[in-house]
Amino acid sequence: MPSLRVRRGAVALLALAVVYLIAAQVGRGRLPDRIWMGAHYVENVQLLPTWHSLAEEGAFLLESGILLDSVLVSSGRVFIGLLLGSLAGIVLGLLTGWGTRVESLADPWVTLFRFTPALALLPLYVVWFGYGEASKVLLIATNVAVITLLGAHHGVRAVPRVYLDAAASLGASRWLRFRKIVLPASFPSIFNSVRVAAGLAWVTIVVAELIDARMPSLGYLLALSGAYPRVPTMLIGIATVGALVLVFDLLALLLHARATRWMGRAG
Amino acid sequence: MTANASPPLLEALDVSYTYSGLTPTRALEDLSLEVKENEFLAVLGPVGCGKTTLLRIFAGFLRPTKGSVRCAGSSIDGPGWQRGYVLQEQAIFPWMTVRENLEFGLLAKGVAPAARRAVSDQFLGLIGLSEFESAFPKELSTGMSKMVEVARVLATDPALLLLDEPFGALDAQTRARMQDALAGLWERRRKTVLFVTHDVEEALYLADRIVVLSPRPGKVKAHFAVDLPRPRSVETRFSTGFLAVKRKVWEATGPGP
Protein backbone atom coordinates (compact mmCIF):
# COMPACT_ATOMS: atom_id res chain seq x y z
CA MET A 1 0.00 0.00 0.00
CA PRO A 2 1.82 3.12 -1.18
CA SER A 3 1.42 5.72 1.54
CA LEU A 4 1.73 8.48 -1.07
CA ARG A 5 -1.53 7.36 -2.65
CA VAL A 6 -3.27 7.31 0.71
CA ARG A 7 -1.98 10.80 1.53
CA ARG A 8 -3.05 12.18 -1.83
CA GLY A 9 -6.49 10.64 -1.38
CA ALA A 10 -6.86 12.23 2.05
CA VAL A 11 -5.81 15.63 0.72
CA ALA A 12 -8.32 15.36 -2.14
CA LEU A 13 -11.14 14.54 0.29
CA LEU A 14 -10.19 17.36 2.60
CA ALA A 15 -10.03 19.85 -0.29
CA LEU A 16 -13.52 18.83 -1.40
CA ALA A 17 -14.87 19.34 2.12
CA VAL A 18 -13.29 22.80 2.35
CA VAL A 19 -14.71 23.82 -1.04
CA TYR A 20 -18.15 22.67 0.09
CA LEU A 21 -17.99 24.52 3.40
CA ILE A 22 -16.93 27.74 1.67
CA ALA A 23 -19.79 27.36 -0.82
CA ALA A 24 -22.21 26.78 2.04
CA GLN A 25 -21.00 29.89 3.90
CA VAL A 26 -21.26 32.00 0.76
CA GLY A 27 -24.71 30.61 -0.02
CA ARG A 28 -26.03 31.25 3.46
CA GLY A 29 -28.79 33.89 3.30
CA ARG A 30 -28.43 34.10 -0.50
CA LEU A 31 -30.04 30.79 -1.47
CA PRO A 32 -33.82 30.51 -1.25
CA ASP A 33 -34.99 28.77 1.88
CA ARG A 34 -38.42 27.76 0.68
CA ILE A 35 -38.94 25.61 -2.40
CA TRP A 36 -41.99 24.39 -4.31
CA MET A 37 -42.31 20.60 -3.99
CA GLY A 38 -45.04 20.02 -6.56
CA ALA A 39 -47.96 20.20 -4.14
CA HIS A 40 -46.79 22.54 -1.40
CA TYR A 41 -43.99 24.76 -0.25
CA VAL A 42 -41.27 23.45 2.02
CA GLU A 43 -40.00 26.05 4.45
CA ASN A 44 -36.51 26.39 5.91
CA VAL A 45 -35.03 23.90 3.45
CA GLN A 46 -31.23 24.60 3.72
CA LEU A 47 -30.17 23.75 0.17
CA LEU A 48 -26.51 23.84 1.27
CA PRO A 49 -26.41 23.16 5.01
CA THR A 50 -23.60 24.99 6.76
CA TRP A 51 -20.92 23.47 8.92
CA HIS A 52 -22.96 24.39 11.97
CA SER A 53 -26.19 22.65 11.00
CA LEU A 54 -24.31 19.59 9.73
CA ALA A 55 -22.54 19.30 13.08
CA GLU A 56 -25.81 19.71 14.93
CA GLU A 57 -27.55 17.06 12.84
CA GLY A 58 -24.55 14.74 13.08
CA ALA A 59 -24.45 15.08 16.85
CA PHE A 60 -28.15 14.26 17.06
CA LEU A 61 -27.78 11.16 14.82
CA LEU A 62 -24.79 9.97 16.84
CA GLU A 63 -26.19 10.65 20.31
CA SER A 64 -29.50 8.99 19.55
CA GLY A 65 -27.60 5.97 18.27
CA ILE A 66 -29.52 6.06 14.96
CA LEU A 67 -26.42 6.41 12.81
CA LEU A 68 -24.39 3.67 14.48
CA ASP A 69 -27.31 1.22 14.48
CA SER A 70 -28.05 2.00 10.85
CA VAL A 71 -24.43 1.46 9.88
CA LEU A 72 -24.30 -1.87 11.71
CA VAL A 73 -27.56 -3.16 10.26
CA SER A 74 -26.78 -2.09 6.69
CA SER A 75 -23.16 -3.29 6.84
CA GLY A 76 -24.39 -6.68 7.99
CA ARG A 77 -26.74 -6.94 5.03
CA VAL A 78 -24.10 -5.79 2.56
CA PHE A 79 -21.59 -8.21 4.02
CA ILE A 80 -23.86 -11.26 3.84
CA GLY A 81 -25.16 -10.27 0.40
CA LEU A 82 -21.63 -9.74 -0.84
CA LEU A 83 -20.48 -13.07 0.56
CA LEU A 84 -23.38 -15.11 -0.86
CA GLY A 85 -23.39 -13.27 -4.18
CA SER A 86 -19.61 -13.54 -4.67
CA LEU A 87 -19.58 -17.23 -3.83
CA ALA A 88 -22.38 -18.01 -6.25
CA GLY A 89 -21.03 -15.69 -8.95
CA ILE A 90 -17.43 -16.88 -8.75
CA VAL A 91 -18.34 -20.56 -8.77
CA LEU A 92 -20.66 -20.09 -11.76
CA GLY A 93 -18.16 -17.88 -13.56
CA LEU A 94 -15.35 -20.40 -13.10
CA LEU A 95 -17.63 -23.17 -14.36
CA THR A 96 -18.78 -21.27 -17.43
CA GLY A 97 -15.26 -20.08 -18.13
CA TRP A 98 -13.50 -23.42 -17.81
CA GLY A 99 -16.22 -25.78 -19.01
CA THR A 100 -16.43 -25.50 -22.76
CA ARG A 101 -19.95 -26.84 -22.93
CA VAL A 102 -21.47 -24.71 -20.17
CA GLU A 103 -20.41 -21.44 -21.71
CA SER A 104 -22.92 -21.26 -24.52
CA LEU A 105 -25.67 -22.05 -22.01
CA ALA A 106 -24.79 -19.26 -19.61
CA ASP A 107 -23.86 -16.47 -22.01
CA PRO A 108 -27.32 -15.17 -22.97
CA TRP A 109 -28.48 -15.24 -19.35
CA VAL A 110 -25.55 -13.23 -18.16
CA THR A 111 -26.10 -10.66 -20.90
CA LEU A 112 -29.78 -10.48 -19.98
CA PHE A 113 -29.15 -9.85 -16.28
CA ARG A 114 -26.11 -7.70 -16.67
CA PHE A 115 -27.96 -4.41 -16.89
CA THR A 116 -31.09 -5.32 -14.95
CA PRO A 117 -31.39 -2.62 -12.29
CA ALA A 118 -31.96 -3.67 -8.70
CA LEU A 119 -35.14 -1.60 -8.63
CA ALA A 120 -36.72 -3.80 -11.30
CA LEU A 121 -36.17 -6.95 -9.23
CA LEU A 122 -37.49 -5.40 -6.04
CA PRO A 123 -41.22 -6.20 -6.41
CA LEU A 124 -40.42 -9.67 -7.69
CA TYR A 125 -38.25 -10.48 -4.70
CA VAL A 126 -40.88 -9.19 -2.31
CA VAL A 127 -43.40 -11.56 -3.87
CA TRP A 128 -40.96 -14.46 -3.87
CA PHE A 129 -39.14 -14.01 -0.58
CA GLY A 130 -41.48 -11.89 1.50
CA TYR A 131 -40.89 -8.67 3.42
CA GLY A 132 -38.15 -9.97 5.68
CA GLU A 133 -34.38 -9.99 5.67
CA ALA A 134 -34.16 -12.60 2.88
CA SER A 135 -35.39 -10.41 0.04
CA LYS A 136 -33.05 -7.56 1.03
CA VAL A 137 -29.98 -9.74 1.23
CA LEU A 138 -30.88 -11.67 -1.92
CA LEU A 139 -31.38 -8.46 -3.87
CA ILE A 140 -27.82 -7.45 -3.02
CA ALA A 141 -26.53 -10.97 -3.64
CA THR A 142 -28.09 -11.08 -7.11
CA ASN A 143 -26.43 -7.87 -8.19
CA VAL A 144 -23.12 -8.98 -6.76
CA ALA A 145 -23.40 -12.41 -8.39
CA VAL A 146 -23.89 -10.98 -11.89
CA ILE A 147 -20.77 -8.80 -11.61
CA THR A 148 -18.56 -11.49 -10.07
CA LEU A 149 -19.79 -14.11 -12.53
CA LEU A 150 -18.59 -11.90 -15.38
CA GLY A 151 -15.30 -11.24 -13.61
CA ALA A 152 -14.59 -14.92 -13.02
CA HIS A 153 -15.75 -15.94 -16.50
CA HIS A 154 -13.57 -13.42 -18.30
CA GLY A 155 -10.71 -14.07 -15.90
CA VAL A 156 -10.68 -17.73 -16.86
CA ARG A 157 -11.06 -16.97 -20.56
CA ALA A 158 -8.12 -14.57 -20.43
CA VAL A 159 -5.64 -17.06 -18.93
CA PRO A 160 -2.78 -17.02 -21.44
CA ARG A 161 -2.72 -20.13 -23.64
CA VAL A 162 1.02 -20.60 -23.06
CA TYR A 163 0.59 -21.40 -19.35
CA LEU A 164 -2.08 -23.98 -20.07
CA ASP A 165 0.03 -25.54 -22.82
CA ALA A 166 3.14 -25.61 -20.66
CA ALA A 167 1.18 -27.24 -17.82
CA ALA A 168 -0.39 -29.82 -20.14
CA SER A 169 3.02 -30.59 -21.54
CA LEU A 170 4.33 -31.18 -18.03
CA GLY A 171 1.64 -33.81 -17.64
CA ALA A 172 -0.88 -31.83 -15.57
CA SER A 173 -4.41 -33.21 -15.51
CA ARG A 174 -7.36 -30.96 -16.28
CA TRP A 175 -8.12 -30.63 -12.57
CA LEU A 176 -4.52 -29.73 -11.68
CA ARG A 177 -4.44 -27.16 -14.47
CA PHE A 178 -7.62 -25.66 -13.06
CA ARG A 179 -6.28 -25.49 -9.51
CA LYS A 180 -2.73 -24.41 -10.16
CA ILE A 181 -3.00 -22.41 -13.38
CA VAL A 182 -6.52 -21.17 -13.99
CA LEU A 183 -7.34 -20.15 -10.41
CA PRO A 184 -4.22 -18.11 -9.67
CA ALA A 185 -4.07 -16.63 -13.16
CA SER A 186 -7.69 -15.46 -13.06
CA PHE A 187 -7.49 -14.25 -9.47
CA PRO A 188 -6.77 -10.59 -10.32
CA SER A 189 -9.80 -10.37 -12.60
CA ILE A 190 -12.04 -12.11 -10.04
CA PHE A 191 -10.81 -9.87 -7.31
CA ASN A 192 -11.40 -6.68 -9.25
CA SER A 193 -14.95 -7.77 -9.95
CA VAL A 194 -15.53 -8.35 -6.23
CA ARG A 195 -14.27 -4.85 -5.59
CA VAL A 196 -16.67 -3.38 -8.12
CA ALA A 197 -19.45 -5.55 -6.71
CA ALA A 198 -18.77 -4.33 -3.18
CA GLY A 199 -19.31 -0.76 -4.31
CA LEU A 200 -22.46 -1.80 -6.13
CA ALA A 201 -23.75 -3.62 -3.06
CA TRP A 202 -23.82 -0.30 -1.20
CA VAL A 203 -25.79 1.26 -4.04
CA THR A 204 -28.20 -1.64 -3.96
CA ILE A 205 -28.72 -1.45 -0.19
CA VAL A 206 -30.45 1.90 -0.55
CA VAL A 207 -32.98 0.27 -2.85
CA ALA A 208 -33.15 -3.01 -0.91
CA GLU A 209 -33.94 -1.24 2.33
CA LEU A 210 -37.04 0.29 0.81
CA ILE A 211 -38.59 -3.15 1.31
CA ASP A 212 -40.57 -2.92 4.54
CA ALA A 213 -38.51 0.17 5.36
CA ARG A 214 -37.93 0.71 9.05
CA MET A 215 -35.33 2.06 11.43
CA PRO A 216 -32.51 1.52 11.81
CA SER A 217 -30.97 1.28 8.36
CA LEU A 218 -29.08 3.62 6.08
CA GLY A 219 -31.48 3.02 3.21
CA TYR A 220 -34.40 4.07 5.35
CA LEU A 221 -32.55 7.05 6.77
CA LEU A 222 -31.89 8.28 3.24
CA ALA A 223 -35.44 7.60 2.07
CA LEU A 224 -36.88 9.36 5.11
CA SER A 225 -34.63 12.39 4.79
CA GLY A 226 -35.67 12.63 1.14
CA ALA A 227 -39.35 12.54 2.04
CA TYR A 228 -39.21 15.38 4.57
CA PRO A 229 -36.90 16.68 2.99
CA ARG A 230 -34.00 17.20 5.40
CA VAL A 231 -30.86 18.06 3.47
CA PRO A 232 -28.39 17.79 6.42
CA THR A 233 -29.56 14.24 7.09
CA MET A 234 -29.27 13.39 3.39
CA LEU A 235 -25.72 14.69 3.22
CA ILE A 236 -24.67 12.82 6.35
CA GLY A 237 -26.30 9.64 5.06
CA ILE A 238 -24.56 9.92 1.69
CA ALA A 239 -21.21 10.68 3.31
CA THR A 240 -21.61 7.68 5.62
CA VAL A 241 -22.32 5.31 2.71
CA GLY A 242 -19.35 6.81 0.88
CA ALA A 243 -17.08 6.35 3.87
CA LEU A 244 -18.19 2.73 4.27
CA VAL A 245 -17.49 2.00 0.58
CA LEU A 246 -14.07 3.54 1.06
CA VAL A 247 -13.35 1.38 4.10
CA PHE A 248 -14.52 -1.78 2.33
CA ASP A 249 -12.39 -0.91 -0.68
CA LEU A 250 -9.28 -0.26 1.40
CA LEU A 251 -9.72 -3.61 3.16
CA ALA A 252 -10.16 -5.29 -0.22
CA LEU A 253 -6.99 -3.64 -1.55
CA LEU A 254 -4.99 -4.82 1.45
CA LEU A 255 -6.17 -8.39 0.90
CA HIS A 256 -5.38 -8.06 -2.79
CA ALA A 257 -1.84 -6.87 -2.16
CA ARG A 258 -1.21 -9.85 0.09
CA ALA A 259 -2.64 -12.38 -2.34
CA THR A 260 -0.79 -11.12 -5.41
CA ARG A 261 2.74 -10.62 -4.19
CA TRP A 262 3.82 -12.46 -7.34
CA MET A 263 2.63 -9.66 -9.60
CA GLY A 264 4.66 -6.57 -10.42
CA ARG A 265 2.47 -4.31 -8.31
CA ALA A 266 -0.93 -4.40 -6.65
CA GLY A 267 -3.92 -3.17 -8.66
CA MET B 1 26.94 -39.72 -37.29
CA THR B 2 28.10 -42.77 -39.14
CA ALA B 3 27.17 -45.87 -37.16
CA ASN B 4 23.54 -45.46 -36.25
CA ALA B 5 22.22 -48.84 -35.31
CA SER B 6 19.76 -47.56 -32.71
CA PRO B 7 16.20 -46.88 -33.94
CA PRO B 8 15.06 -43.24 -33.98
CA LEU B 9 13.46 -42.03 -30.77
CA LEU B 10 11.40 -39.48 -32.60
CA GLU B 11 10.31 -39.54 -36.20
CA ALA B 12 8.11 -37.64 -38.58
CA LEU B 13 7.04 -39.38 -41.77
CA ASP B 14 5.79 -37.33 -44.73
CA VAL B 15 4.17 -34.84 -42.38
CA SER B 16 2.06 -32.06 -43.86
CA TYR B 17 0.21 -29.46 -41.90
CA THR B 18 -2.26 -26.92 -43.20
CA TYR B 19 -3.85 -24.26 -40.99
CA SER B 20 -7.50 -24.06 -41.94
CA GLY B 21 -9.17 -20.71 -42.23
CA LEU B 22 -10.30 -18.20 -44.83
CA THR B 23 -6.91 -18.49 -46.47
CA PRO B 24 -5.57 -21.95 -45.61
CA THR B 25 -1.85 -21.81 -44.90
CA ARG B 26 0.38 -24.72 -45.73
CA ALA B 27 2.94 -24.70 -42.94
CA LEU B 28 4.66 -28.04 -43.58
CA GLU B 29 4.77 -30.28 -46.64
CA ASP B 30 5.95 -33.89 -46.81
CA LEU B 31 8.50 -33.39 -44.08
CA SER B 32 10.39 -36.41 -42.84
CA LEU B 33 12.78 -36.25 -39.92
CA GLU B 34 14.44 -38.55 -37.43
CA VAL B 35 15.98 -37.85 -34.05
CA LYS B 36 18.15 -40.60 -32.63
CA GLU B 37 18.51 -41.43 -28.98
CA ASN B 38 20.76 -38.97 -27.09
CA GLU B 39 21.18 -36.88 -30.17
CA PHE B 40 21.07 -33.08 -30.12
CA LEU B 41 19.35 -32.10 -33.34
CA ALA B 42 18.88 -28.51 -34.39
CA VAL B 43 16.16 -27.58 -36.86
CA LEU B 44 17.20 -24.43 -38.64
CA GLY B 45 14.97 -22.35 -40.82
CA PRO B 46 13.80 -18.83 -41.60
CA VAL B 47 11.03 -17.19 -39.62
CA GLY B 48 7.65 -18.59 -40.65
CA CYS B 49 8.94 -21.85 -42.12
CA GLY B 50 6.77 -23.97 -39.85
CA LYS B 51 9.39 -24.78 -37.20
CA THR B 52 7.01 -24.07 -34.35
CA THR B 53 4.26 -26.02 -36.10
CA LEU B 54 6.57 -29.01 -36.32
CA LEU B 55 7.41 -28.77 -32.65
CA ARG B 56 3.77 -28.41 -31.64
CA ILE B 57 3.02 -31.55 -33.63
CA PHE B 58 5.78 -33.42 -31.78
CA ALA B 59 4.56 -31.98 -28.46
CA GLY B 60 1.09 -33.33 -29.23
CA PHE B 61 -0.82 -30.05 -29.52
CA LEU B 62 -1.40 -30.37 -33.26
CA ARG B 63 -2.21 -33.40 -35.37
CA PRO B 64 -0.57 -33.57 -38.78
CA THR B 65 -3.00 -33.07 -41.65
CA LYS B 66 -1.15 -35.83 -43.47
CA GLY B 67 1.58 -38.28 -42.47
CA SER B 68 2.49 -39.60 -39.04
CA VAL B 69 4.65 -38.76 -36.05
CA ARG B 70 5.97 -41.37 -33.65
CA CYS B 71 7.87 -41.24 -30.40
CA ALA B 72 9.65 -44.37 -29.12
CA GLY B 73 7.70 -46.45 -31.59
CA SER B 74 4.17 -45.35 -30.71
CA SER B 75 2.20 -42.63 -32.40
CA ILE B 76 1.77 -39.32 -30.63
CA ASP B 77 -1.69 -38.34 -29.49
CA GLY B 78 -1.87 -35.39 -27.13
CA PRO B 79 0.65 -33.64 -24.92
CA GLY B 80 2.54 -35.53 -22.20
CA TRP B 81 5.56 -35.17 -19.96
CA GLN B 82 7.53 -37.84 -21.89
CA ARG B 83 8.08 -35.20 -24.56
CA GLY B 84 9.23 -32.20 -22.53
CA TYR B 85 8.28 -29.06 -24.41
CA VAL B 86 9.71 -25.60 -23.81
CA LEU B 87 7.57 -23.03 -25.56
CA GLN B 88 8.90 -20.12 -27.54
CA GLU B 89 6.98 -17.66 -25.36
CA GLN B 90 7.77 -16.92 -21.75
CA ALA B 91 5.83 -19.65 -19.92
CA ILE B 92 7.28 -19.66 -16.43
CA PHE B 93 4.31 -19.51 -14.01
CA PRO B 94 4.57 -16.05 -12.46
CA TRP B 95 2.42 -16.91 -9.40
CA MET B 96 4.72 -19.75 -8.36
CA THR B 97 8.14 -19.43 -6.79
CA VAL B 98 11.15 -20.71 -8.70
CA ARG B 99 11.07 -23.92 -6.68
CA GLU B 100 7.34 -24.44 -7.21
CA ASN B 101 7.89 -23.96 -10.92
CA LEU B 102 10.62 -26.59 -10.94
CA GLU B 103 8.44 -29.02 -9.01
CA PHE B 104 5.27 -28.57 -11.04
CA GLY B 105 5.83 -31.50 -13.38
CA LEU B 106 6.67 -33.77 -10.45
CA LEU B 107 3.52 -32.63 -8.68
CA ALA B 108 1.56 -33.59 -11.80
CA LYS B 109 3.26 -36.98 -11.76
CA GLY B 110 2.20 -37.50 -8.14
CA VAL B 111 5.74 -37.52 -6.72
CA ALA B 112 5.88 -37.17 -2.92
CA PRO B 113 6.95 -33.75 -1.52
CA ALA B 114 10.27 -34.98 -0.12
CA ALA B 115 11.29 -36.51 -3.43
CA ARG B 116 10.14 -33.39 -5.28
CA ARG B 117 12.32 -31.29 -3.03
CA ALA B 118 15.34 -33.46 -3.67
CA VAL B 119 14.96 -33.09 -7.44
CA SER B 120 14.32 -29.34 -7.30
CA ASP B 121 17.35 -28.90 -5.03
CA GLN B 122 19.47 -30.62 -7.63
CA PHE B 123 18.17 -28.45 -10.48
CA LEU B 124 18.41 -25.25 -8.50
CA GLY B 125 22.08 -26.08 -8.10
CA LEU B 126 22.53 -27.00 -11.76
CA ILE B 127 21.17 -23.70 -13.04
CA GLY B 128 22.79 -21.74 -10.20
CA LEU B 129 19.58 -20.36 -8.71
CA SER B 130 19.70 -21.89 -5.22
CA GLU B 131 19.44 -18.44 -3.66
CA PHE B 132 16.34 -17.69 -5.69
CA GLU B 133 14.39 -20.78 -4.66
CA SER B 134 11.59 -18.81 -3.03
CA ALA B 135 11.70 -15.81 -5.36
CA PHE B 136 8.90 -15.11 -7.80
CA PRO B 137 9.82 -15.05 -11.50
CA LYS B 138 9.42 -11.27 -11.69
CA GLU B 139 12.78 -11.09 -9.91
CA LEU B 140 14.54 -13.16 -12.59
CA SER B 141 15.96 -11.97 -15.89
CA THR B 142 14.38 -13.26 -19.11
CA GLY B 143 17.31 -15.59 -19.68
CA MET B 144 17.19 -17.09 -16.22
CA SER B 145 13.41 -17.55 -16.47
CA LYS B 146 14.01 -19.54 -19.63
CA MET B 147 16.59 -21.72 -17.90
CA VAL B 148 14.05 -22.40 -15.15
CA GLU B 149 11.62 -23.50 -17.87
CA VAL B 150 14.21 -25.84 -19.36
CA ALA B 151 15.03 -27.24 -15.92
CA ARG B 152 11.34 -27.55 -15.08
CA VAL B 153 10.92 -29.80 -18.10
CA LEU B 154 14.10 -31.79 -17.37
CA ALA B 155 12.98 -32.37 -13.76
CA THR B 156 10.26 -34.74 -14.92
CA ASP B 157 12.98 -36.79 -16.66
CA PRO B 158 11.37 -36.88 -20.11
CA ALA B 159 12.61 -39.14 -22.88
CA LEU B 160 13.08 -36.16 -25.11
CA LEU B 161 13.36 -32.40 -24.99
CA LEU B 162 11.63 -30.10 -27.48
CA LEU B 163 13.00 -26.55 -27.41
CA ASP B 164 11.38 -23.80 -29.44
CA GLU B 165 13.82 -20.91 -29.93
CA PRO B 166 14.32 -20.68 -26.19
CA PHE B 167 16.84 -17.84 -26.43
CA GLY B 168 15.23 -15.94 -29.31
CA ALA B 169 14.32 -12.94 -27.17
CA LEU B 170 17.77 -12.43 -25.63
CA ASP B 171 20.66 -10.15 -26.49
CA ALA B 172 23.77 -11.73 -27.99
CA GLN B 173 25.82 -11.88 -24.77
CA THR B 174 23.07 -13.33 -22.61
CA ARG B 175 22.21 -15.72 -25.40
CA ALA B 176 25.78 -17.05 -25.50
CA ARG B 177 25.73 -17.46 -21.73
CA MET B 178 22.43 -19.35 -21.86
CA GLN B 179 23.75 -21.56 -24.65
CA ASP B 180 26.69 -22.50 -22.44
CA ALA B 181 24.32 -23.20 -19.56
CA LEU B 182 22.16 -25.39 -21.77
CA ALA B 183 25.15 -27.22 -23.23
CA GLY B 184 26.47 -27.80 -19.71
CA LEU B 185 23.12 -29.10 -18.55
CA TRP B 186 22.90 -31.37 -21.58
CA GLU B 187 26.40 -32.78 -21.23
CA ARG B 188 25.68 -33.71 -17.62
CA ARG B 189 22.32 -35.32 -18.24
CA ARG B 190 22.34 -36.46 -21.82
CA LYS B 191 18.94 -36.35 -23.42
CA THR B 192 17.54 -36.48 -26.86
CA VAL B 193 16.98 -32.89 -27.89
CA LEU B 194 15.14 -31.29 -30.77
CA PHE B 195 16.11 -27.64 -30.84
CA VAL B 196 14.42 -25.19 -33.17
CA THR B 197 16.16 -21.95 -34.08
CA HIS B 198 16.74 -19.46 -36.87
CA ASP B 199 20.28 -18.72 -35.67
CA VAL B 200 22.97 -20.63 -37.60
CA GLU B 201 25.67 -20.09 -35.01
CA GLU B 202 23.45 -21.22 -32.16
CA ALA B 203 22.56 -24.39 -34.04
CA LEU B 204 26.24 -25.12 -34.77
CA TYR B 205 27.35 -24.45 -31.23
CA LEU B 206 24.81 -26.74 -29.62
CA ALA B 207 23.89 -29.50 -32.04
CA ASP B 208 25.28 -32.84 -33.22
CA ARG B 209 23.33 -32.53 -36.42
CA ILE B 210 21.49 -29.76 -38.21
CA VAL B 211 18.44 -30.03 -40.44
CA VAL B 212 17.74 -27.02 -42.61
CA LEU B 213 14.12 -26.29 -43.53
CA SER B 214 12.98 -24.39 -46.59
CA PRO B 215 10.66 -21.37 -46.38
CA ARG B 216 6.94 -22.11 -46.16
CA PRO B 217 5.70 -24.70 -46.74
CA GLY B 218 8.54 -26.16 -44.71
CA LYS B 219 10.35 -29.25 -45.91
CA VAL B 220 13.82 -30.60 -45.31
CA LYS B 221 16.30 -28.82 -47.52
CA ALA B 222 19.64 -30.08 -46.21
CA HIS B 223 21.36 -32.08 -43.43
CA PHE B 224 24.69 -31.32 -41.77
CA ALA B 225 26.68 -33.28 -39.25
CA VAL B 226 28.49 -31.11 -36.71
CA ASP B 227 31.49 -33.18 -35.66
CA LEU B 228 32.99 -30.68 -33.26
CA PRO B 229 34.52 -31.87 -29.99
CA ARG B 230 32.67 -31.35 -26.71
CA PRO B 231 32.61 -29.58 -24.37
CA ARG B 232 32.47 -26.61 -26.69
CA SER B 233 33.64 -23.16 -25.65
CA VAL B 234 34.30 -19.70 -27.00
CA GLU B 235 37.32 -21.24 -28.76
CA THR B 236 34.95 -23.54 -30.64
CA ARG B 237 33.08 -20.55 -32.05
CA PHE B 238 36.26 -19.32 -33.77
CA SER B 239 37.83 -22.67 -34.72
CA THR B 240 38.40 -23.46 -38.39
CA GLY B 241 36.19 -26.53 -38.18
CA PHE B 242 33.31 -24.44 -36.83
CA LEU B 243 33.74 -21.77 -39.46
CA ALA B 244 33.93 -24.34 -42.27
CA VAL B 245 30.60 -25.90 -41.31
CA LYS B 246 29.16 -22.46 -40.70
CA ARG B 247 29.97 -21.49 -44.29
CA LYS B 248 28.31 -24.62 -45.64
CA VAL B 249 25.19 -24.16 -43.53
CA TRP B 250 25.09 -20.47 -44.32
CA GLU B 251 25.09 -21.22 -48.02
CA ALA B 252 22.37 -23.82 -47.62
CA THR B 253 20.11 -21.46 -45.67
CA GLY B 254 20.55 -18.58 -48.07
CA PRO B 255 18.11 -17.92 -50.88
CA GLY B 256 18.40 -20.62 -53.50
CA PRO B 257 16.42 -23.17 -55.45
PDB file of N, CA and C in Angstrom, chain B residues 10 33-35 39-43 54-55 58 160-164 192-196:
ATOM      1  N   LEU B  10      12.486 -40.319 -32.131  1.00  0.00           N
ATOM      2  CA  LEU B  10      11.395 -39.476 -32.603  1.00  0.00           C
ATOM      3  C   LEU B  10      11.441 -39.456 -34.115  1.00  0.00           C
ATOM      4  N   LEU B  33      11.714 -36.634 -40.845  1.00  0.00           N
ATOM      5  CA  LEU B  33      12.778 -36.251 -39.920  1.00  0.00           C
ATOM      6  C   LEU B  33      12.940 -37.343 -38.885  1.00  0.00           C
ATOM      7  N   GLU B  34      14.212 -37.574 -38.485  1.00  0.00           N
ATOM      8  CA  GLU B  34      14.443 -38.552 -37.428  1.00  0.00           C
ATOM      9  C   GLU B  34      15.351 -37.948 -36.378  1.00  0.00           C
ATOM     10  N   VAL B  35      15.062 -38.232 -35.121  1.00  0.00           N
ATOM     11  CA  VAL B  35      15.982 -37.845 -34.053  1.00  0.00           C
ATOM     12  C   VAL B  35      16.363 -39.120 -33.321  1.00  0.00           C
ATOM     13  N   GLU B  39      20.675 -37.792 -29.163  1.00  0.00           N
ATOM     14  CA  GLU B  39      21.180 -36.876 -30.171  1.00  0.00           C
ATOM     15  C   GLU B  39      20.660 -35.470 -29.899  1.00  0.00           C
ATOM     16  N   PHE B  40      21.494 -34.477 -30.201  1.00  0.00           N
ATOM     17  CA  PHE B  40      21.073 -33.084 -30.124  1.00  0.00           C
ATOM     18  C   PHE B  40      20.885 -32.602 -31.547  1.00  0.00           C
ATOM     19  N   LEU B  41      19.638 -32.502 -31.966  1.00  0.00           N
ATOM     20  CA  LEU B  41      19.354 -32.104 -33.343  1.00  0.00           C
ATOM     21  C   LEU B  41      18.809 -30.682 -33.370  1.00  0.00           C
ATOM     22  N   ALA B  42      19.395 -29.863 -34.230  1.00  0.00           N
ATOM     23  CA  ALA B  42      18.880 -28.507 -34.387  1.00  0.00           C
ATOM     24  C   ALA B  42      18.121 -28.415 -35.699  1.00  0.00           C
ATOM     25  N   VAL B  43      16.929 -27.845 -35.642  1.00  0.00           N
ATOM     26  CA  VAL B  43      16.163 -27.583 -36.864  1.00  0.00           C
ATOM     27  C   VAL B  43      16.285 -26.102 -37.145  1.00  0.00           C
ATOM     28  N   LEU B  54       5.978 -27.687 -36.438  1.00  0.00           N
ATOM     29  CA  LEU B  54       6.570 -29.014 -36.325  1.00  0.00           C
ATOM     30  C   LEU B  54       6.730 -29.418 -34.861  1.00  0.00           C
ATOM     31  N   LEU B  55       7.201 -28.466 -34.062  1.00  0.00           N
ATOM     32  CA  LEU B  55       7.412 -28.766 -32.647  1.00  0.00           C
ATOM     33  C   LEU B  55       6.098 -29.006 -31.914  1.00  0.00           C
ATOM     34  N   PHE B  58       5.041 -32.465 -32.615  1.00  0.00           N
ATOM     35  CA  PHE B  58       5.784 -33.425 -31.780  1.00  0.00           C
ATOM     36  C   PHE B  58       5.307 -33.361 -30.327  1.00  0.00           C
ATOM     37  N   LEU B 160      12.676 -37.035 -24.022  1.00  0.00           N
ATOM     38  CA  LEU B 160      13.078 -36.159 -25.111  1.00  0.00           C
ATOM     39  C   LEU B 160      12.733 -34.716 -24.768  1.00  0.00           C
ATOM     40  N   LEU B 161      13.547 -33.815 -25.294  1.00  0.00           N
ATOM     41  CA  LEU B 161      13.357 -32.398 -24.987  1.00  0.00           C
ATOM     42  C   LEU B 161      13.074 -31.648 -26.284  1.00  0.00           C
ATOM     43  N   LEU B 162      11.972 -30.898 -26.304  1.00  0.00           N
ATOM     44  CA  LEU B 162      11.630 -30.105 -27.481  1.00  0.00           C
ATOM     45  C   LEU B 162      11.795 -28.633 -27.113  1.00  0.00           C
ATOM     46  N   LEU B 163      12.724 -27.953 -27.768  1.00  0.00           N
ATOM     47  CA  LEU B 163      12.996 -26.554 -27.411  1.00  0.00           C
ATOM     48  C   LEU B 163      12.676 -25.651 -28.590  1.00  0.00           C
ATOM     49  N   ASP B 164      11.800 -24.699 -28.360  1.00  0.00           N
ATOM     50  CA  ASP B 164      11.381 -23.802 -29.436  1.00  0.00           C
ATOM     51  C   ASP B 164      12.020 -22.425 -29.272  1.00  0.00           C
ATOM     52  N   THR B 192      17.822 -36.746 -25.470  1.00  0.00           N
ATOM     53  CA  THR B 192      17.541 -36.485 -26.864  1.00  0.00           C
ATOM     54  C   THR B 192      16.920 -35.096 -26.946  1.00  0.00           C
ATOM     55  N   VAL B 193      17.473 -34.255 -27.804  1.00  0.00           N
ATOM     56  CA  VAL B 193      16.976 -32.885 -27.891  1.00  0.00           C
ATOM     57  C   VAL B 193      16.648 -32.518 -29.328  1.00  0.00           C
ATOM     58  N   LEU B 194      15.477 -31.904 -29.497  1.00  0.00           N
ATOM     59  CA  LEU B 194      15.138 -31.286 -30.772  1.00  0.00           C
ATOM     60  C   LEU B 194      15.051 -29.796 -30.509  1.00  0.00           C
ATOM     61  N   PHE B 195      15.959 -29.055 -31.131  1.00  0.00           N
ATOM     62  CA  PHE B 195      16.109 -27.644 -30.844  1.00  0.00           C
ATOM     63  C   PHE B 195      15.789 -26.854 -32.095  1.00  0.00           C
ATOM     64  N   VAL B 196      14.816 -25.968 -32.007  1.00  0.00           N
ATOM     65  CA  VAL B 196      14.416 -25.193 -33.171  1.00  0.00           C
ATOM     66  C   VAL B 196      14.987 -23.788 -33.057  1.00  0.00           C
TER      67      VAL B 196
END
